Short mmCIF file of C-alpha atoms and ligand atoms in Angstrom, two decimals:
data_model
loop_
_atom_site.label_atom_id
_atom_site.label_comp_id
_atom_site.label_asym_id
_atom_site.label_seq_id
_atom_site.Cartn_x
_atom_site.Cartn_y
_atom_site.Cartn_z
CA UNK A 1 92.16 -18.98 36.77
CA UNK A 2 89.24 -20.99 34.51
CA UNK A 3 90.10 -24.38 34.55
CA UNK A 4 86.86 -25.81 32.95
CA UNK A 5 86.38 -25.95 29.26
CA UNK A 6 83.21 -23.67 28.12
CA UNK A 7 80.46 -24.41 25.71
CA UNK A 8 77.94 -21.35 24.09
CA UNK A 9 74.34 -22.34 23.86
CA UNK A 10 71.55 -20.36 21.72
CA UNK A 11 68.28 -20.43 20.59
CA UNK A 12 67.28 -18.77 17.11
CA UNK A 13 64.34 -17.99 15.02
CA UNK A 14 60.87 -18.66 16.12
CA UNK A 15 60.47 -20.33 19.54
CA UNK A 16 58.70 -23.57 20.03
CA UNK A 17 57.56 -25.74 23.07
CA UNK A 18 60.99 -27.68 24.58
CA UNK A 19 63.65 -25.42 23.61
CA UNK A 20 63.98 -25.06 27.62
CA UNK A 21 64.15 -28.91 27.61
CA UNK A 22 67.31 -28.42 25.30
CA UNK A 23 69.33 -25.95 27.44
CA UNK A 24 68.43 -27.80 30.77
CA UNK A 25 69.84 -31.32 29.45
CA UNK A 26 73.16 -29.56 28.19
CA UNK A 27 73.55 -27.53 31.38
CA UNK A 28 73.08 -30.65 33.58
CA UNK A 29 75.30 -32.61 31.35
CA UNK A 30 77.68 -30.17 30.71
CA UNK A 31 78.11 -29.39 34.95
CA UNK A 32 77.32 -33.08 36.18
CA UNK A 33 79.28 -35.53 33.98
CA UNK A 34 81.88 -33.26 32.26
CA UNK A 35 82.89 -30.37 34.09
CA UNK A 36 82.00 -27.71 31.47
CA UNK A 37 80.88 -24.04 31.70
CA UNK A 38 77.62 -23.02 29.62
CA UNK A 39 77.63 -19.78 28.30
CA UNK A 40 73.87 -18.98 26.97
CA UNK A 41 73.79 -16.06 24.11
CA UNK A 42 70.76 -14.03 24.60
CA UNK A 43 68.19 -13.52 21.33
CA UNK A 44 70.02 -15.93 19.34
CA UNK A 45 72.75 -15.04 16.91
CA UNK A 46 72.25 -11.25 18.15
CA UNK A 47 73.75 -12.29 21.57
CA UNK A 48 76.93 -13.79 19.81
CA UNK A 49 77.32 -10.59 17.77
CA UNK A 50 76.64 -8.28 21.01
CA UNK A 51 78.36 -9.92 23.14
CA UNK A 52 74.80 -10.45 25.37
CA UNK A 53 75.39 -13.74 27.48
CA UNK A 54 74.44 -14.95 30.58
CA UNK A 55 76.72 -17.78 32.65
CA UNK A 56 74.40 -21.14 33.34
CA UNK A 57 74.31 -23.02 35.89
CA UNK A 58 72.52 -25.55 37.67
CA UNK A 59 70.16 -23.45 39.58
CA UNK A 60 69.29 -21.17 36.50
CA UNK A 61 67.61 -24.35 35.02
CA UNK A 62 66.13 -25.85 37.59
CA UNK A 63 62.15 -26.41 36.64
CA UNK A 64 62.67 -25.22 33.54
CA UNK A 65 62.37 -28.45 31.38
CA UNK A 66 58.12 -28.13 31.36
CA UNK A 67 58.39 -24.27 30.49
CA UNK A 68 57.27 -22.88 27.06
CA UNK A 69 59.33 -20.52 25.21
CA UNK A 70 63.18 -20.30 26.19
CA UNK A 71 64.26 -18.47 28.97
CA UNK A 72 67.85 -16.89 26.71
CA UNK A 73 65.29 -15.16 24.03
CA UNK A 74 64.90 -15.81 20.50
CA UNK A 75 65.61 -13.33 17.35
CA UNK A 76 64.46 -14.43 13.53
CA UNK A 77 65.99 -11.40 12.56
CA UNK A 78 70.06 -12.07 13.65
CA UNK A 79 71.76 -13.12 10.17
CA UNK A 80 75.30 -12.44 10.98
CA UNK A 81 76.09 -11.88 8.01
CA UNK A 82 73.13 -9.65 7.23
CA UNK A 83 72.82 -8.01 10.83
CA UNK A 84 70.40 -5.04 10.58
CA UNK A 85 71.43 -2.08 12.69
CA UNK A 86 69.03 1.49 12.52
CA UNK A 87 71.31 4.22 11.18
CA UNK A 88 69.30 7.77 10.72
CA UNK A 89 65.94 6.20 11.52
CA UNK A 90 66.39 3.41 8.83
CA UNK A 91 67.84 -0.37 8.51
CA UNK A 92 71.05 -0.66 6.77
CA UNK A 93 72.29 -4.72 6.60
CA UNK A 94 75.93 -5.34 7.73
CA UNK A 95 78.62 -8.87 7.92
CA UNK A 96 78.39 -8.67 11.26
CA UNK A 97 80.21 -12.41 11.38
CA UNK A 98 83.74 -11.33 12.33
CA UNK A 99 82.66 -9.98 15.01
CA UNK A 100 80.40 -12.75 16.47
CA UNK A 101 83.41 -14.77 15.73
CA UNK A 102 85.81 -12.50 17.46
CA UNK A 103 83.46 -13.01 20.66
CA UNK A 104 83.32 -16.38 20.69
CA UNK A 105 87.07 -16.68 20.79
CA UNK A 106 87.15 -14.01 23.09
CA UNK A 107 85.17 -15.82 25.76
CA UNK A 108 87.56 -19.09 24.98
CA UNK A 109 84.31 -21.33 23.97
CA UNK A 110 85.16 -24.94 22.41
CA UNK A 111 81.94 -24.97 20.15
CA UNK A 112 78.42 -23.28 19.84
CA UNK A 113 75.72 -25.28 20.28
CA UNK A 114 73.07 -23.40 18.22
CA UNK A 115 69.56 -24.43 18.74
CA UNK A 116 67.30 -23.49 15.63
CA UNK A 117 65.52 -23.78 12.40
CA UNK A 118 66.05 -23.87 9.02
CA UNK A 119 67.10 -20.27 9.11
CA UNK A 120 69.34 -20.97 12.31
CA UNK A 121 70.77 -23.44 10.07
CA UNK A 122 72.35 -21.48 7.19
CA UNK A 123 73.25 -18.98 8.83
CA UNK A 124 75.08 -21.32 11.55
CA UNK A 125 76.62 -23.38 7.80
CA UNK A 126 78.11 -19.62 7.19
CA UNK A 127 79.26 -19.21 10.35
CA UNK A 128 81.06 -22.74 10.22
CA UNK A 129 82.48 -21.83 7.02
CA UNK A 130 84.33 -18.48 9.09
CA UNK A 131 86.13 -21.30 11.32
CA UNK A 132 83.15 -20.88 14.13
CA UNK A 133 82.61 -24.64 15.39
CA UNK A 134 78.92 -25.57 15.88
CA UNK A 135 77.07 -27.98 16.69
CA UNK A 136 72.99 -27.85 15.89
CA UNK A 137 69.88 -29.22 16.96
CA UNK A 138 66.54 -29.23 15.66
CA UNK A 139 63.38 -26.95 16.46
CA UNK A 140 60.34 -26.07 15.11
CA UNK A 141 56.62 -26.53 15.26
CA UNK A 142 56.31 -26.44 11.41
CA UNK A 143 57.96 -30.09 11.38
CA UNK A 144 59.65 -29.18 8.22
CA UNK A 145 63.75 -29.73 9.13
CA UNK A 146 65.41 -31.72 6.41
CA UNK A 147 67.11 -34.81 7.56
CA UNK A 148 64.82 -35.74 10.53
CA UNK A 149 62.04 -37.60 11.12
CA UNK A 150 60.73 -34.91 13.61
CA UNK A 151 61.42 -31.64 15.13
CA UNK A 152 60.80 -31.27 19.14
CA UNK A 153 57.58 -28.59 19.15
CA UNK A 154 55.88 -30.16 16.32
CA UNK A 155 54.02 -32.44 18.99
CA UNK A 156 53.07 -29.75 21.38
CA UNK A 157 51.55 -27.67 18.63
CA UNK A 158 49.80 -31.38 17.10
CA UNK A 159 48.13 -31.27 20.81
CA UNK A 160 47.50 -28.17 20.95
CA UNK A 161 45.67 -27.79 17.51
CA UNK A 162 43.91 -30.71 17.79
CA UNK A 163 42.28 -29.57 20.67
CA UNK A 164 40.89 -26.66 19.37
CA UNK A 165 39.51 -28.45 16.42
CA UNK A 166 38.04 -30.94 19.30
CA UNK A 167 36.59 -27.65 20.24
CA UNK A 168 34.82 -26.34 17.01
CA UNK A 169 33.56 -29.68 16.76
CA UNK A 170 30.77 -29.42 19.03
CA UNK A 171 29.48 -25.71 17.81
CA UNK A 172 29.93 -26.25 14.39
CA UNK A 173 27.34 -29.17 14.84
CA UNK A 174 24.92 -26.87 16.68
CA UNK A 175 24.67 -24.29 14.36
CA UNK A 176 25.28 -26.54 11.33
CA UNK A 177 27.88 -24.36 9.99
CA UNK A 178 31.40 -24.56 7.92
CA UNK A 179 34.53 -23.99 10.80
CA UNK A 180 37.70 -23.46 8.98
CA UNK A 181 40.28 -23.61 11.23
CA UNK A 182 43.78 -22.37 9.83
CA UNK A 183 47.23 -23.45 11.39
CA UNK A 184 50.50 -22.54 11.16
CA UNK A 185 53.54 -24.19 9.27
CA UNK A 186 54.78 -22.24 6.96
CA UNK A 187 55.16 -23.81 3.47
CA UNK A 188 54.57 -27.46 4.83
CA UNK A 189 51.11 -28.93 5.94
CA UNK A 190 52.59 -30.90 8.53
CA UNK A 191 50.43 -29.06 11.55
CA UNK A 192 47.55 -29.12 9.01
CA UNK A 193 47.88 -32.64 8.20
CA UNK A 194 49.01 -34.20 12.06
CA UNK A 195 46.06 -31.93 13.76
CA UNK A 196 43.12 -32.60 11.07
CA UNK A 197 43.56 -36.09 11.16
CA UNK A 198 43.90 -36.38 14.99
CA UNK A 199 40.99 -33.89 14.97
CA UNK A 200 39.13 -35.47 12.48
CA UNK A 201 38.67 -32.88 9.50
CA UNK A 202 36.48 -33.34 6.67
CA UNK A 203 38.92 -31.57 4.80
CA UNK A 204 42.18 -30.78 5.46
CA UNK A 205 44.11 -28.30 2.95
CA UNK A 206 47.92 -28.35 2.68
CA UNK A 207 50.41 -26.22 0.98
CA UNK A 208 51.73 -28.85 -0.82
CA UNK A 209 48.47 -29.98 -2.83
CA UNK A 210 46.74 -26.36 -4.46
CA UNK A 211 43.32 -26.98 -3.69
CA UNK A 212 40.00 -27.42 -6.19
CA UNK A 213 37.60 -24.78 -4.80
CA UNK A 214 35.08 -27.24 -6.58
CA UNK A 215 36.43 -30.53 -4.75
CA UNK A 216 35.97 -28.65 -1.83
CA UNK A 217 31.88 -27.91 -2.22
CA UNK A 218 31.39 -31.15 -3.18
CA UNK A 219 32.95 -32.46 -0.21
CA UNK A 220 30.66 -30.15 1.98
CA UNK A 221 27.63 -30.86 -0.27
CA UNK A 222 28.14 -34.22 -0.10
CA UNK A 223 28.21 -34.61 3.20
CA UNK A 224 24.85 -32.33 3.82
CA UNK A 225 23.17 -34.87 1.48
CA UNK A 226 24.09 -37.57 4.47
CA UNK A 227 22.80 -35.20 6.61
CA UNK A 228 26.24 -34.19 8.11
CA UNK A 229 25.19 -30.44 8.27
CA UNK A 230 28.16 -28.66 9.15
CA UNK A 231 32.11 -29.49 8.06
CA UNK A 232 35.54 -28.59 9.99
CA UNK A 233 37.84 -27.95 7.40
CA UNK A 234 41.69 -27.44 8.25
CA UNK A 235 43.85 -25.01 6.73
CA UNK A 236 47.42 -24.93 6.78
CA UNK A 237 48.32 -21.21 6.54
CA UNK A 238 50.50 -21.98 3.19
CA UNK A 239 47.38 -23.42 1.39
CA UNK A 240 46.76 -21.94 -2.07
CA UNK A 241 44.09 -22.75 -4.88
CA UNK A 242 45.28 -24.19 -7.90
CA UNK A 243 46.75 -21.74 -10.10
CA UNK A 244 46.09 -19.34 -6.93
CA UNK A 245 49.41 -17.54 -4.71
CA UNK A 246 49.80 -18.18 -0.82
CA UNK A 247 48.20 -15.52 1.03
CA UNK A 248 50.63 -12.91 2.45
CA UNK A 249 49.59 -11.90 5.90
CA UNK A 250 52.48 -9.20 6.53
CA UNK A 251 55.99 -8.82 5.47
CA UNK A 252 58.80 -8.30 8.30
CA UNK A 253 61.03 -5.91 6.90
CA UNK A 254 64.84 -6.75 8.43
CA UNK A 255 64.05 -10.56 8.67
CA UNK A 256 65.86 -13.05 6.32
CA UNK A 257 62.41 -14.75 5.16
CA UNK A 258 60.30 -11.96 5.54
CA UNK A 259 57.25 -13.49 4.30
CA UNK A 260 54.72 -14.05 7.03
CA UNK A 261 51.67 -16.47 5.82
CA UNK A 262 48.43 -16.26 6.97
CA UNK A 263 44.54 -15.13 6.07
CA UNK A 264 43.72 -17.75 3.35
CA UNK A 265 40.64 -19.28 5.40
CA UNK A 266 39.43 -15.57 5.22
CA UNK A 267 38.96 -15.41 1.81
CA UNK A 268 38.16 -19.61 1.48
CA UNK A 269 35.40 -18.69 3.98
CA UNK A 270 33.70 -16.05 1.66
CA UNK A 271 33.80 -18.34 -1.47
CA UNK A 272 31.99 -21.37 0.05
CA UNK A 273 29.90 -18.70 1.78
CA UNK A 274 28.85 -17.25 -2.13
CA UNK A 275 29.15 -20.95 -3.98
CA UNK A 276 27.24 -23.19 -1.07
CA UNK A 277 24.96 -20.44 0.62
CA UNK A 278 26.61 -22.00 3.90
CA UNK A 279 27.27 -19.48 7.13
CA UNK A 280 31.17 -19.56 7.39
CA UNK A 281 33.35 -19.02 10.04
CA UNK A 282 36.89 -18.64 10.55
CA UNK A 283 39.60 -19.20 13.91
CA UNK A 284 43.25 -18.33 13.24
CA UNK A 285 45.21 -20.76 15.77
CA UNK A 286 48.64 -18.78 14.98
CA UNK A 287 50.96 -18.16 17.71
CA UNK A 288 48.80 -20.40 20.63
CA UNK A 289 50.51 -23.35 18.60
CA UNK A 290 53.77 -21.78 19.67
CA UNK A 291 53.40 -21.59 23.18
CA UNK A 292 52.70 -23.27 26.32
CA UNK A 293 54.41 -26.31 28.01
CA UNK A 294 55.84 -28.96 26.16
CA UNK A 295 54.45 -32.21 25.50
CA UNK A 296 56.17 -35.67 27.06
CA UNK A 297 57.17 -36.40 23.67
CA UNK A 298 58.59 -33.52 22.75
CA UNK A 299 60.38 -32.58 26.45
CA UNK A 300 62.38 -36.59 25.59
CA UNK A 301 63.08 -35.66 22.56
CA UNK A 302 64.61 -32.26 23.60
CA UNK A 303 66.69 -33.86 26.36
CA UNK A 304 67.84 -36.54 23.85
CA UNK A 305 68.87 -33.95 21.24
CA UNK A 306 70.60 -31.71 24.61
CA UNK A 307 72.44 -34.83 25.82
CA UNK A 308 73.69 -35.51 22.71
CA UNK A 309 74.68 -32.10 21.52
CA UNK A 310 76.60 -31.54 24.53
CA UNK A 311 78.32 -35.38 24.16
CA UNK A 312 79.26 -34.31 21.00
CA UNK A 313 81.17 -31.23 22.29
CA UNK A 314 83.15 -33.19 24.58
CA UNK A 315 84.27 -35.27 21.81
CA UNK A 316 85.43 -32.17 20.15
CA UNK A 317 82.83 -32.97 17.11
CA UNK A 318 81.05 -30.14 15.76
CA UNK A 319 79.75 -29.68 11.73
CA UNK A 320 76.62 -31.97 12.59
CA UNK A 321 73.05 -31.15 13.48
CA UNK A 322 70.88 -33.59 15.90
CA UNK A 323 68.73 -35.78 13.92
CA UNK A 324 65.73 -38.10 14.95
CA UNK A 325 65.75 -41.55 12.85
CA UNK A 326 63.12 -44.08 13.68
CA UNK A 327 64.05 -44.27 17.48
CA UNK A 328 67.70 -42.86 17.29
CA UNK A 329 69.62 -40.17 17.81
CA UNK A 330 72.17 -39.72 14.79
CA UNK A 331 73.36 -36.30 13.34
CA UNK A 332 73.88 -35.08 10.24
CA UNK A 333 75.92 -32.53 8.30
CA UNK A 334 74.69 -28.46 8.96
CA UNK A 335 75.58 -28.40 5.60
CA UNK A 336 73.49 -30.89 4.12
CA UNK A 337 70.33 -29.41 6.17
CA UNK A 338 71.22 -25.68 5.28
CA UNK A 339 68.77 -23.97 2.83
CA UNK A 340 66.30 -27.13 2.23
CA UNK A 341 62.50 -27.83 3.63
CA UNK A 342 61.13 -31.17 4.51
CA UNK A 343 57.73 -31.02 3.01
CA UNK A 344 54.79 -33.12 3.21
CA UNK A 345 54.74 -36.03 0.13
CA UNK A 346 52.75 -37.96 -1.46
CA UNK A 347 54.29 -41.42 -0.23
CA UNK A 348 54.21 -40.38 3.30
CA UNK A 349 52.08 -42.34 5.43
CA UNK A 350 49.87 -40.16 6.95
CA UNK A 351 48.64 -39.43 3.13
CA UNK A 352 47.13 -42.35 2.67
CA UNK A 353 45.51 -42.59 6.48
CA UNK A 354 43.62 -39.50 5.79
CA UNK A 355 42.32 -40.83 2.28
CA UNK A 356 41.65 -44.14 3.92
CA UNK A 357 39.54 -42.74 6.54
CA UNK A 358 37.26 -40.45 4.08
CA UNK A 359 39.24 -36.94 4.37
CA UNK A 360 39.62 -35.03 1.38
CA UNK A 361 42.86 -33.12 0.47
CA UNK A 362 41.23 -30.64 -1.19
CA UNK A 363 41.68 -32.38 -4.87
CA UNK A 364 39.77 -34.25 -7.54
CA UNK A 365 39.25 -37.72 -5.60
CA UNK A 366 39.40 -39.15 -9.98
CA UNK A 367 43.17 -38.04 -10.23
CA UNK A 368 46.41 -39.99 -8.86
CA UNK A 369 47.46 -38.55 -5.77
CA UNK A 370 50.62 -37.66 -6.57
CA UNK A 371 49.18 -35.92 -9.59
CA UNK A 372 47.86 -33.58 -6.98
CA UNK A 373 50.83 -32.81 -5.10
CA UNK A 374 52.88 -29.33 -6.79
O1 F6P B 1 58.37 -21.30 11.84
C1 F6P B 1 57.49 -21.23 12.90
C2 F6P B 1 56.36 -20.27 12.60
O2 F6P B 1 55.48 -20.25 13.72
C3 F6P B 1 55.57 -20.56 11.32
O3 F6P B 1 54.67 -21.62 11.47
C4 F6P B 1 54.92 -19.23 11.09
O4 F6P B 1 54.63 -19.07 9.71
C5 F6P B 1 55.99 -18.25 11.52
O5 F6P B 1 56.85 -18.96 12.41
C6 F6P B 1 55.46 -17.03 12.22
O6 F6P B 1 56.53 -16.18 12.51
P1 F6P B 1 56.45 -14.94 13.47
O7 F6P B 1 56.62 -15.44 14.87
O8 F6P B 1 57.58 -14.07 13.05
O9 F6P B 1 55.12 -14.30 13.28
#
């Protein structure tokens, strides 16, 4: 007979460096000062509504806390409530949330811990609002949670982007050429914005300001009259011109956002090219942001949120999401985060360091900054 009280753990939507970090902290938690079983859903909500789990223990998370990815599998394509299953070679979209609740009761769990982004977010506020008790915490390298200062990953793909741009440094000055280098992040410029200025960018574009192709040649040409003959120029993959769309890389058919961003330094690249009579060339960063080992900061942050989360369950809380503020580890409402982004503004700090230090956004230096933003 099960005497221990049981917990679910799962990670949804796209992975991100220290989402191991997460499940270790509540395993060892859970087992060491509580007692508690961890169940751990495989692929994210998919798990819950196929009954896929695995039973965690110490041992299975031993080592894991420096590993990329996340060893229970992600899916950004498991809305419960629009599940897609292939009938006659085709997706139809079904409420497949009474039946991920009637598993969860069925293995006798106290609360889900549910380990996501903004899409793991609503769909976990639905699932709350079907009497399933969660508890959430925080992920993403795209920074752009509402209601937290930071999201674990976001560092690790800073570090990891920077480097690279470290890295087109030194052969964009040989051949005297124009790197663009785009980054992920969806419809925020936080990678854009953290990596260019750690990398130092001439000009960094983000999603948030549509970019003047002509403030960008003068930026170039200006530095080529001070002899600077080649520019790095960072892209976040949601950057548009003014007036102009976001670039649509591909669509994913059966996933709830199925917008995937990504190719406007392609077609940036060929305008300077034709306006500036410049060679061009373009590196897509995409998914190496994603992957790898955590950073220190983010693998602390991780544990915080997993200690927490798991605290939380003991106390027989659950409605609230982890939340970094300043130094502290506070939560907030699911609810309150569900369906909202945390973009970049133009108050934020790091704003005004870039301007400070010379970067250009991408605008018409004459205008108000917050004139520029959308
Ligand atoms: O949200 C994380 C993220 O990596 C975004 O920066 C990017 O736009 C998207 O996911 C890519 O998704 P996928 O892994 O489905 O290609």
């Amino acid at each position: 007979m099960r005497q221990s009280k049981r917990v679910g753990v799962l990670t949804g939507g796209g992975d991100c460096p220290g989402l191991n970090a997460v499940i270790s902290a509540i395993v060892k938690t859970a087992e060491r000062d509580y007692d508690w079983e961890v169940i751990g859903f495989l692929d994210g909500y998919e798990g819950l509504i196929e009954n896929r789990y695995v039973s965690l223990g110490l041992k299975d998370v031993s080592g894991i806390m420096a590993l990329g990815g996340t060893i229970l599998g992600s899916s950004n394509r498991a809305n419960p409530f629009r599940f897609p299953v292939l009938q006659d070679e085709e997706y139809v979209y079904l409420d497949r949330s009474s039946q991920a609740v009637r598993n969860f009761e069925a293995l006798g769990l106290e609360v889900l811990v549910a380990i996501g982004g903004d899409g793991t977010m609503a769909a976990s506020a639905g699932m709350m609002e079907k009497g399933l008790p969660v508890i959430g915490v925080p992920k993403t390298i795209d920074n752009d949670l509402w209601g937290t200062d930071v999201t674990f990953g976001f560092d690790s793909a800073l570090s990891v982007a920077t480097e690279a741009i470290d890295r087109i440094h030194t052969t964009a000055q040989s051949h005297h050429r124009v790197m663009l280098v785009e980054v992920m992040g969806r419809y925020a410029g936080w990678v854009a914005l953290g990596s260019g200025l750690a990398g130092g960018g001439d000009i960094i574009l983000i999603p948030e300001i549509p970019y003047d192709i002509e403030a960008v040649c003068d930026r170039i040409k200006e530095r080529n009259s001070r002899g600077k003959r080649f520019s790095i120029v960072v892209v976040g993959e949601g950057a548009k011109a003014i007036g102009g769309e976001m670039v649509v890389g591909h669509t994913v058919a059966n996933s709830p956002d199925p917008i995937r961003l990504g190719g406007v330094s392609h077609q940036l690249a060929a305008q300077l090219e034709g306006l500036l009579n410049i060679e061009c060339r373009v590196t897509i960063l995409g998914h190496l942001l994603r992957g790898g080992s955590p950073t220190a900061f983010d693998r602390v942050l991780a544990t915080r949120f997993g200690v927490e989360a798991m605290r939380q369950a003991v106390e027989g809380k659950s409605g609230e999401m982890m939340v970094l503020r300043g130094t502290d580890v506070t939560t907030i409402p699911i609810a309150e985060v569900a369906g909202k982004i945390r973009k970049v503004t133009a108050d934020h700090p790091w704003v005004r360091t870039a301007t400070s230090i010379g970067i250009s956004l991408g605008y018409d230096s004459e205008l108000p900054i917050e004139d520029a933003f959308e």
